[in-house]
Structure formats: C-alpha cells, structure tokens
mmCIF file with all atom_site columns, C-alpha atoms in Angstrom:
data_model
loop_
_atom_site.group_PDB
_atom_site.id
_atom_site.type_symbol
_atom_site.label_atom_id
_atom_site.label_alt_id
_atom_site.label_comp_id
_atom_site.label_asym_id
_atom_site.label_entity_id
_atom_site.label_seq_id
_atom_site.pdbx_PDB_ins_code
_atom_site.Cartn_x
_atom_site.Cartn_y
_atom_site.Cartn_z
_atom_site.occupancy
_atom_site.B_iso_or_equiv
_atom_site.pdbx_formal_charge
_atom_site.auth_seq_id
_atom_site.auth_comp_id
_atom_site.auth_asym_id
_atom_site.auth_atom_id
_atom_site.pdbx_PDB_model_num
ATOM 1   C CA . MET A 1 1   ? -58.073 -84.682 5.259  1.00 38.00 ? 1   MET A CA 1
ATOM 2   C CA . THR A 1 2   ? -54.660 -83.660 6.552  1.00 33.00 ? 2   THR A CA 1
ATOM 3   C CA . ILE A 1 3   ? -53.262 -80.309 5.533  1.00 34.00 ? 3   ILE A CA 1
ATOM 4   C CA . PRO A 1 4   ? -49.577 -80.648 4.596  1.00 33.00 ? 4   PRO A CA 1
ATOM 5   C CA . PRO A 1 5   ? -46.893 -78.223 5.750  1.00 34.00 ? 5   PRO A CA 1
ATOM 6   C CA . SER A 1 6   ? -45.981 -75.375 3.464  1.00 32.00 ? 6   SER A CA 1
ATOM 7   C CA . SER A 1 7   ? -42.419 -74.155 3.264  1.00 28.00 ? 7   SER A CA 1
ATOM 8   C CA . ASN A 1 8   ? -42.448 -71.180 0.925  1.00 27.00 ? 8   ASN A CA 1
ATOM 9   C CA . LEU A 1 9   ? -44.939 -68.728 2.421  1.00 25.00 ? 9   LEU A CA 1
ATOM 10  C CA . ARG A 1 10  ? -44.157 -65.381 3.971  1.00 28.00 ? 10  ARG A CA 1
ATOM 11  C CA . GLN A 1 11  ? -44.520 -65.108 7.726  1.00 32.00 ? 11  GLN A CA 1
ATOM 12  C CA . SER A 1 12  ? -46.774 -62.042 7.811  1.00 36.00 ? 12  SER A CA 1
ATOM 13  C CA . GLY A 1 13  ? -50.003 -60.860 6.245  1.00 47.00 ? 13  GLY A CA 1
ATOM 14  C CA . PRO A 1 14  ? -53.324 -62.728 5.974  1.00 49.00 ? 14  PRO A CA 1
ATOM 15  C CA . ALA A 1 15  ? -51.718 -66.102 5.153  1.00 52.00 ? 15  ALA A CA 1
ATOM 16  C CA . GLY A 1 16  ? -49.531 -65.785 8.246  1.00 53.00 ? 16  GLY A CA 1
ATOM 17  C CA . ARG A 1 17  ? -52.566 -64.935 10.353 1.00 61.00 ? 17  ARG A CA 1
ATOM 18  C CA . VAL A 1 18  ? -54.476 -67.982 9.109  1.00 64.00 ? 18  VAL A CA 1
ATOM 19  C CA . ARG A 1 19  ? -51.420 -70.171 9.700  1.00 62.00 ? 19  ARG A CA 1
ATOM 20  C CA . ASP A 1 20  ? -50.946 -68.890 13.234 1.00 67.00 ? 20  ASP A CA 1
ATOM 21  C CA . ASP A 1 21  ? -54.602 -69.425 14.112 1.00 70.00 ? 21  ASP A CA 1
ATOM 22  C CA . LEU A 1 22  ? -55.121 -72.882 12.588 1.00 74.00 ? 22  LEU A CA 1
ATOM 23  C CA . THR A 1 23  ? -51.761 -74.691 12.663 1.00 74.00 ? 23  THR A CA 1
ATOM 24  C CA . GLY A 1 24  ? -51.908 -78.010 14.486 1.00 75.00 ? 24  GLY A CA 1
ATOM 25  C CA . ARG A 1 25  ? -55.647 -77.868 15.181 1.00 78.00 ? 25  ARG A CA 1
ATOM 26  C CA . ARG A 1 26  ? -58.532 -80.242 14.457 1.00 86.00 ? 26  ARG A CA 1
ATOM 27  C CA . ILE A 1 27  ? -60.681 -78.181 12.097 1.00 86.00 ? 27  ILE A CA 1
ATOM 28  C CA . LEU A 1 28  ? -64.315 -78.729 11.240 1.00 92.00 ? 28  LEU A CA 1
ATOM 29  C CA . MET A 1 29  ? -64.884 -76.800 7.994  1.00 90.00 ? 29  MET A CA 1
ATOM 30  C CA . VAL A 1 30  ? -68.477 -75.897 7.257  1.00 94.00 ? 30  VAL A CA 1
ATOM 31  C CA . GLU A 1 31  ? -69.222 -75.613 3.546  1.00 89.00 ? 31  GLU A CA 1
ATOM 32  C CA . PRO A 1 32  ? -65.845 -74.070 2.598  1.00 83.00 ? 32  PRO A CA 1
ATOM 33  C CA . SER A 1 33  ? -65.735 -71.643 -0.311 1.00 74.00 ? 33  SER A CA 1
ATOM 34  C CA . ALA A 1 34  ? -63.142 -71.323 -3.053 1.00 64.00 ? 34  ALA A CA 1
ATOM 35  C CA . THR A 1 35  ? -61.180 -68.636 -1.156 1.00 65.00 ? 35  THR A CA 1
ATOM 36  C CA . LEU A 1 36  ? -60.315 -70.946 1.716  1.00 66.00 ? 36  LEU A CA 1
ATOM 37  C CA . PRO A 1 37  ? -57.987 -73.466 0.036  1.00 57.00 ? 37  PRO A CA 1
ATOM 38  C CA . LEU A 1 38  ? -55.520 -70.712 -0.927 1.00 63.00 ? 38  LEU A CA 1
ATOM 39  C CA . ALA A 1 39  ? -55.324 -69.515 2.672  1.00 62.00 ? 39  ALA A CA 1
ATOM 40  C CA . LEU A 1 40  ? -54.945 -73.067 3.995  1.00 64.00 ? 40  LEU A CA 1
ATOM 41  C CA . GLN A 1 41  ? -51.707 -73.479 2.079  1.00 61.00 ? 41  GLN A CA 1
ATOM 42  C CA . ALA A 1 42  ? -50.156 -71.643 5.019  1.00 63.00 ? 42  ALA A CA 1
ATOM 43  C CA . VAL A 1 43  ? -51.387 -74.155 7.606  1.00 66.00 ? 43  VAL A CA 1
ATOM 44  C CA . SER A 1 44  ? -49.300 -77.117 8.755  1.00 67.00 ? 44  SER A CA 1
ATOM 45  C CA . GLY A 1 45  ? -50.070 -80.090 10.954 1.00 68.00 ? 45  GLY A CA 1
ATOM 46  C CA . ALA A 1 46  ? -53.829 -79.556 10.997 1.00 70.00 ? 46  ALA A CA 1
ATOM 47  C CA . SER A 1 47  ? -56.481 -82.147 10.291 1.00 80.00 ? 47  SER A CA 1
ATOM 48  C CA . ALA A 1 48  ? -59.799 -81.170 8.774  1.00 82.00 ? 48  ALA A CA 1
ATOM 49  C CA . ALA A 1 49  ? -63.257 -82.566 8.186  1.00 86.00 ? 49  ALA A CA 1
ATOM 50  C CA . ILE A 1 50  ? -65.768 -80.918 5.863  1.00 89.00 ? 50  ILE A CA 1
ATOM 51  C CA . VAL A 1 51  ? -69.492 -80.862 6.656  1.00 94.00 ? 51  VAL A CA 1
ATOM 52  C CA . GLN A 1 52  ? -72.700 -79.200 5.567  1.00 95.00 ? 52  GLN A CA 1
ATOM 53  C CA . LEU A 1 53  ? -74.408 -76.940 8.088  1.00 96.00 ? 53  LEU A CA 1
ATOM 54  C CA . GLY A 1 54  ? -77.456 -79.225 8.260  1.00 96.00 ? 54  GLY A CA 1
ATOM 55  C CA . ALA A 1 55  ? -75.285 -82.177 9.325  1.00 96.00 ? 55  ALA A CA 1
ATOM 56  C CA . ILE A 1 56  ? -74.020 -80.496 12.494 1.00 97.00 ? 56  ILE A CA 1
ATOM 57  C CA . ASP A 1 57  ? -75.379 -81.956 15.691 1.00 98.00 ? 57  ASP A CA 1
ATOM 58  C CA . ALA A 1 58  ? -74.009 -82.896 19.109 1.00 97.00 ? 58  ALA A CA 1
ATOM 59  C CA . GLU A 1 59  ? -73.122 -86.409 17.913 1.00 97.00 ? 59  GLU A CA 1
ATOM 60  C CA . LEU A 1 60  ? -71.069 -85.117 14.972 1.00 97.00 ? 60  LEU A CA 1
ATOM 61  C CA . LEU A 1 61  ? -69.250 -82.660 17.236 1.00 97.00 ? 61  LEU A CA 1
ATOM 62  C CA . ALA A 1 62  ? -68.468 -85.424 19.733 1.00 96.00 ? 62  ALA A CA 1
ATOM 63  C CA . ARG A 1 63  ? -67.224 -87.729 16.969 1.00 95.00 ? 63  ARG A CA 1
ATOM 64  C CA . THR A 1 64  ? -65.010 -85.146 15.219 1.00 94.00 ? 64  THR A CA 1
ATOM 65  C CA . ALA A 1 65  ? -63.943 -83.309 18.416 1.00 95.00 ? 65  ALA A CA 1
ATOM 66  C CA . PRO A 1 66  ? -62.872 -80.131 16.602 1.00 96.00 ? 66  PRO A CA 1
ATOM 67  C CA . ASP A 1 67  ? -60.641 -77.538 18.231 1.00 93.00 ? 67  ASP A CA 1
ATOM 68  C CA . VAL A 1 68  ? -62.037 -74.959 15.842 1.00 93.00 ? 68  VAL A CA 1
ATOM 69  C CA . VAL A 1 69  ? -65.030 -74.683 13.534 1.00 95.00 ? 69  VAL A CA 1
ATOM 70  C CA . LEU A 1 70  ? -64.221 -72.734 10.377 1.00 92.00 ? 70  LEU A CA 1
ATOM 71  C CA . SER A 1 71  ? -66.823 -71.290 8.042  1.00 93.00 ? 71  SER A CA 1
ATOM 72  C CA . PRO A 1 72  ? -67.386 -68.569 5.488  1.00 92.00 ? 72  PRO A CA 1
ATOM 73  C CA . LEU A 1 73  ? -68.762 -65.459 7.164  1.00 94.00 ? 73  LEU A CA 1
ATOM 74  C CA . MET A 1 74  ? -71.710 -65.492 4.795  1.00 93.00 ? 74  MET A CA 1
ATOM 75  C CA . THR A 1 75  ? -73.047 -67.813 2.112  1.00 91.00 ? 75  THR A CA 1
ATOM 76  C CA . SER A 1 76  ? -76.230 -67.836 0.079  1.00 91.00 ? 76  SER A CA 1
ATOM 77  C CA . GLU A 1 77  ? -77.624 -70.431 2.527  1.00 92.00 ? 77  GLU A CA 1
ATOM 78  C CA . TYR A 1 78  ? -76.516 -69.178 5.968  1.00 95.00 ? 78  TYR A CA 1
ATOM 79  C CA . ASP A 1 79  ? -74.313 -66.713 7.811  1.00 96.00 ? 79  ASP A CA 1
ATOM 80  C CA . ILE A 1 80  ? -72.012 -67.007 10.809 1.00 97.00 ? 80  ILE A CA 1
ATOM 81  C CA . LEU A 1 81  ? -74.851 -66.087 13.197 1.00 97.00 ? 81  LEU A CA 1
ATOM 82  C CA . ASP A 1 82  ? -76.866 -69.104 12.027 1.00 97.00 ? 82  ASP A CA 1
ATOM 83  C CA . LEU A 1 83  ? -73.851 -71.360 12.558 1.00 98.00 ? 83  LEU A CA 1
ATOM 84  C CA . ALA A 1 84  ? -73.113 -69.838 15.979 1.00 98.00 ? 84  ALA A CA 1
ATOM 85  C CA . ARG A 1 85  ? -76.671 -70.627 17.107 1.00 97.00 ? 85  ARG A CA 1
ATOM 86  C CA . VAL A 1 86  ? -76.386 -74.256 15.945 1.00 98.00 ? 86  VAL A CA 1
ATOM 87  C CA . LEU A 1 87  ? -73.029 -74.754 17.653 1.00 98.00 ? 87  LEU A CA 1
ATOM 88  C CA . ARG A 1 88  ? -74.207 -73.070 20.862 1.00 97.00 ? 88  ARG A CA 1
ATOM 89  C CA . ASP A 1 89  ? -77.354 -75.205 20.949 1.00 97.00 ? 89  ASP A CA 1
ATOM 90  C CA . CYS A 1 90  ? -75.269 -78.379 20.438 1.00 97.00 ? 90  CYS A CA 1
ATOM 91  C CA . GLY A 1 91  ? -73.077 -77.498 23.417 1.00 96.00 ? 91  GLY A CA 1
ATOM 92  C CA . TYR A 1 92  ? -69.915 -76.867 21.404 1.00 97.00 ? 92  TYR A CA 1
ATOM 93  C CA . GLN A 1 93  ? -67.186 -75.311 23.578 1.00 95.00 ? 93  GLN A CA 1
ATOM 94  C CA . GLY A 1 94  ? -64.335 -74.742 21.088 1.00 95.00 ? 94  GLY A CA 1
ATOM 95  C CA . ALA A 1 95  ? -63.317 -71.852 18.887 1.00 95.00 ? 95  ALA A CA 1
ATOM 96  C CA . LEU A 1 96  ? -65.324 -70.474 15.982 1.00 97.00 ? 96  LEU A CA 1
ATOM 97  C CA . ARG A 1 97  ? -63.613 -68.767 13.061 1.00 93.00 ? 97  ARG A CA 1
ATOM 98  C CA . ALA A 1 98  ? -65.243 -67.070 10.098 1.00 93.00 ? 98  ALA A CA 1
ATOM 99  C CA . TYR A 1 99  ? -63.314 -66.167 6.989  1.00 89.00 ? 99  TYR A CA 1
ATOM 100 C CA . CYS A 1 100 ? -64.080 -63.561 4.380  1.00 88.00 ? 100 CYS A CA 1
ATOM 101 C CA . PRO A 1 101 ? -62.447 -60.942 2.187  1.00 87.00 ? 101 PRO A CA 1
ATOM 102 C CA . PRO A 1 102 ? -61.207 -57.924 4.169  1.00 88.00 ? 102 PRO A CA 1
ATOM 103 C CA . LEU A 1 103 ? -64.019 -56.010 5.880  1.00 90.00 ? 103 LEU A CA 1
ATOM 104 C CA . PRO A 1 104 ? -64.210 -52.320 6.747  1.00 90.00 ? 104 PRO A CA 1
ATOM 105 C CA . ASN A 1 105 ? -65.206 -53.057 10.369 1.00 89.00 ? 105 ASN A CA 1
ATOM 106 C CA . THR A 1 106 ? -64.942 -56.524 11.940 1.00 91.00 ? 106 THR A CA 1
ATOM 107 C CA . LYS A 1 107 ? -65.974 -55.174 15.362 1.00 94.00 ? 107 LYS A CA 1
ATOM 108 C CA . LEU A 1 108 ? -69.623 -55.077 14.301 1.00 94.00 ? 108 LEU A CA 1
ATOM 109 C CA . VAL A 1 109 ? -69.651 -58.754 13.361 1.00 95.00 ? 109 VAL A CA 1
ATOM 110 C CA . ARG A 1 110 ? -67.819 -59.742 16.537 1.00 95.00 ? 110 ARG A CA 1
ATOM 111 C CA . ALA A 1 111 ? -70.373 -57.823 18.591 1.00 96.00 ? 111 ALA A CA 1
ATOM 112 C CA . GLU A 1 112 ? -73.288 -59.583 16.850 1.00 96.00 ? 112 GLU A CA 1
ATOM 113 C CA . VAL A 1 113 ? -71.798 -63.021 17.531 1.00 97.00 ? 113 VAL A CA 1
ATOM 114 C CA . ALA A 1 114 ? -71.064 -62.095 21.156 1.00 96.00 ? 114 ALA A CA 1
ATOM 115 C CA . GLN A 1 115 ? -74.653 -60.950 21.579 1.00 97.00 ? 115 GLN A CA 1
ATOM 116 C CA . ILE A 1 116 ? -76.077 -64.360 20.683 1.00 95.00 ? 116 ILE A CA 1
ATOM 117 C CA . TRP A 1 117 ? -73.232 -66.438 22.183 1.00 96.00 ? 117 TRP A CA 1
ATOM 118 C CA . PRO A 1 118 ? -71.460 -64.577 25.005 1.00 95.00 ? 118 PRO A CA 1
ATOM 119 C CA . GLY A 1 119 ? -68.008 -65.886 25.822 1.00 93.00 ? 119 GLY A CA 1
ATOM 120 C CA . VAL A 1 120 ? -67.422 -67.790 22.586 1.00 95.00 ? 120 VAL A CA 1
ATOM 121 C CA . ASP A 1 121 ? -63.864 -67.773 21.233 1.00 96.00 ? 121 ASP A CA 1
ATOM 122 C CA . PHE A 1 122 ? -64.759 -66.101 17.935 1.00 96.00 ? 122 PHE A CA 1
ATOM 123 C CA . ASP A 1 123 ? -62.597 -64.343 15.407 1.00 93.00 ? 123 ASP A CA 1
ATOM 124 C CA . ILE A 1 124 ? -62.642 -63.357 11.759 1.00 92.00 ? 124 ILE A CA 1
ATOM 125 C CA . LEU A 1 125 ? -59.873 -64.402 9.397  1.00 87.00 ? 125 LEU A CA 1
ATOM 126 C CA . GLU A 1 126 ? -59.710 -61.909 6.567  1.00 85.00 ? 126 GLU A CA 1
ATOM 127 C CA . VAL A 1 127 ? -58.536 -63.704 3.454  1.00 79.00 ? 127 VAL A CA 1
ATOM 128 C CA . PRO A 1 128 ? -57.643 -61.673 0.373  1.00 72.00 ? 128 PRO A CA 1
ATOM 129 C CA . LEU A 1 129 ? -59.249 -62.704 -2.907 1.00 63.00 ? 129 LEU A CA 1
ATOM 130 C CA . LYS A 1 130 ? -55.770 -63.313 -4.344 1.00 60.00 ? 130 LYS A CA 1
ATOM 131 C CA . ALA A 1 131 ? -52.883 -65.065 -2.586 1.00 53.00 ? 131 ALA A CA 1
ATOM 132 C CA . ASP A 1 132 ? -50.537 -62.612 -0.825 1.00 48.00 ? 132 ASP A CA 1
#
C-alpha cells in the first residue's frame, strides 16, 4: 500500500504532526483502527504494510524492513506495551509510534514504554476523533 500525497491539508495541528513524523517512511501498521486513515491523509511518499500482532516475528520484520511500526495505543486485544515487548524480543531497532485520541498526560505512557524497552525511539501521535 502506498500512501498518496495530499495537497489540501493545513501545515499545523495533529495532521501536520502525523505528516511530519511519517512522511517518506516504510510503515508497518499493526491492526490499524478507524481513526488512523483520516490522519494518514496528511502523509506523502510513505509505503505501508498492515499486519496482525500475532504475525510479527523477526522474519516478517526483516522482510518488510520498516522504518517505523505504527499501532493504536490500546485495543481490546493488546496495548502498546505488549507490542513493544514483541518488537524488542524480535530485535527490531526502528521507531515505534502509537496513536490515540488526545491524552491528558503522554509522559506516563512514554515512561512505561521506556521502562520495558530503554532507548527505543517511541512517541505518541495524538489523533483527534474528527479531522482537523
């Protein structure tokens, strides 16, 4: 899946943040939710593969060679800590991004991820429920 360029989005706000973080990258999306496609309209020149959490192993990571793994912060099946453990155990060295609606305090989540995977390039992309 290639994400086409978008020409009519504002340069700031959550869509701009997603665009700046993901533009031009090889993205491995783990079980994306309905809120993600709206935010991805701001991304250009990226390529993406979609996988289920249970399919992630070292072989898949070597084959897809993602620059960034993108996942919902929390689903009914797993949360970002579960995914971080899988990626760490598979030897993944790239970036990890979680997305979610705006949170009151992202520092707590960042600290939890850092505790189980020190040094990982982790960030949270806050995506509004409606397009900005």
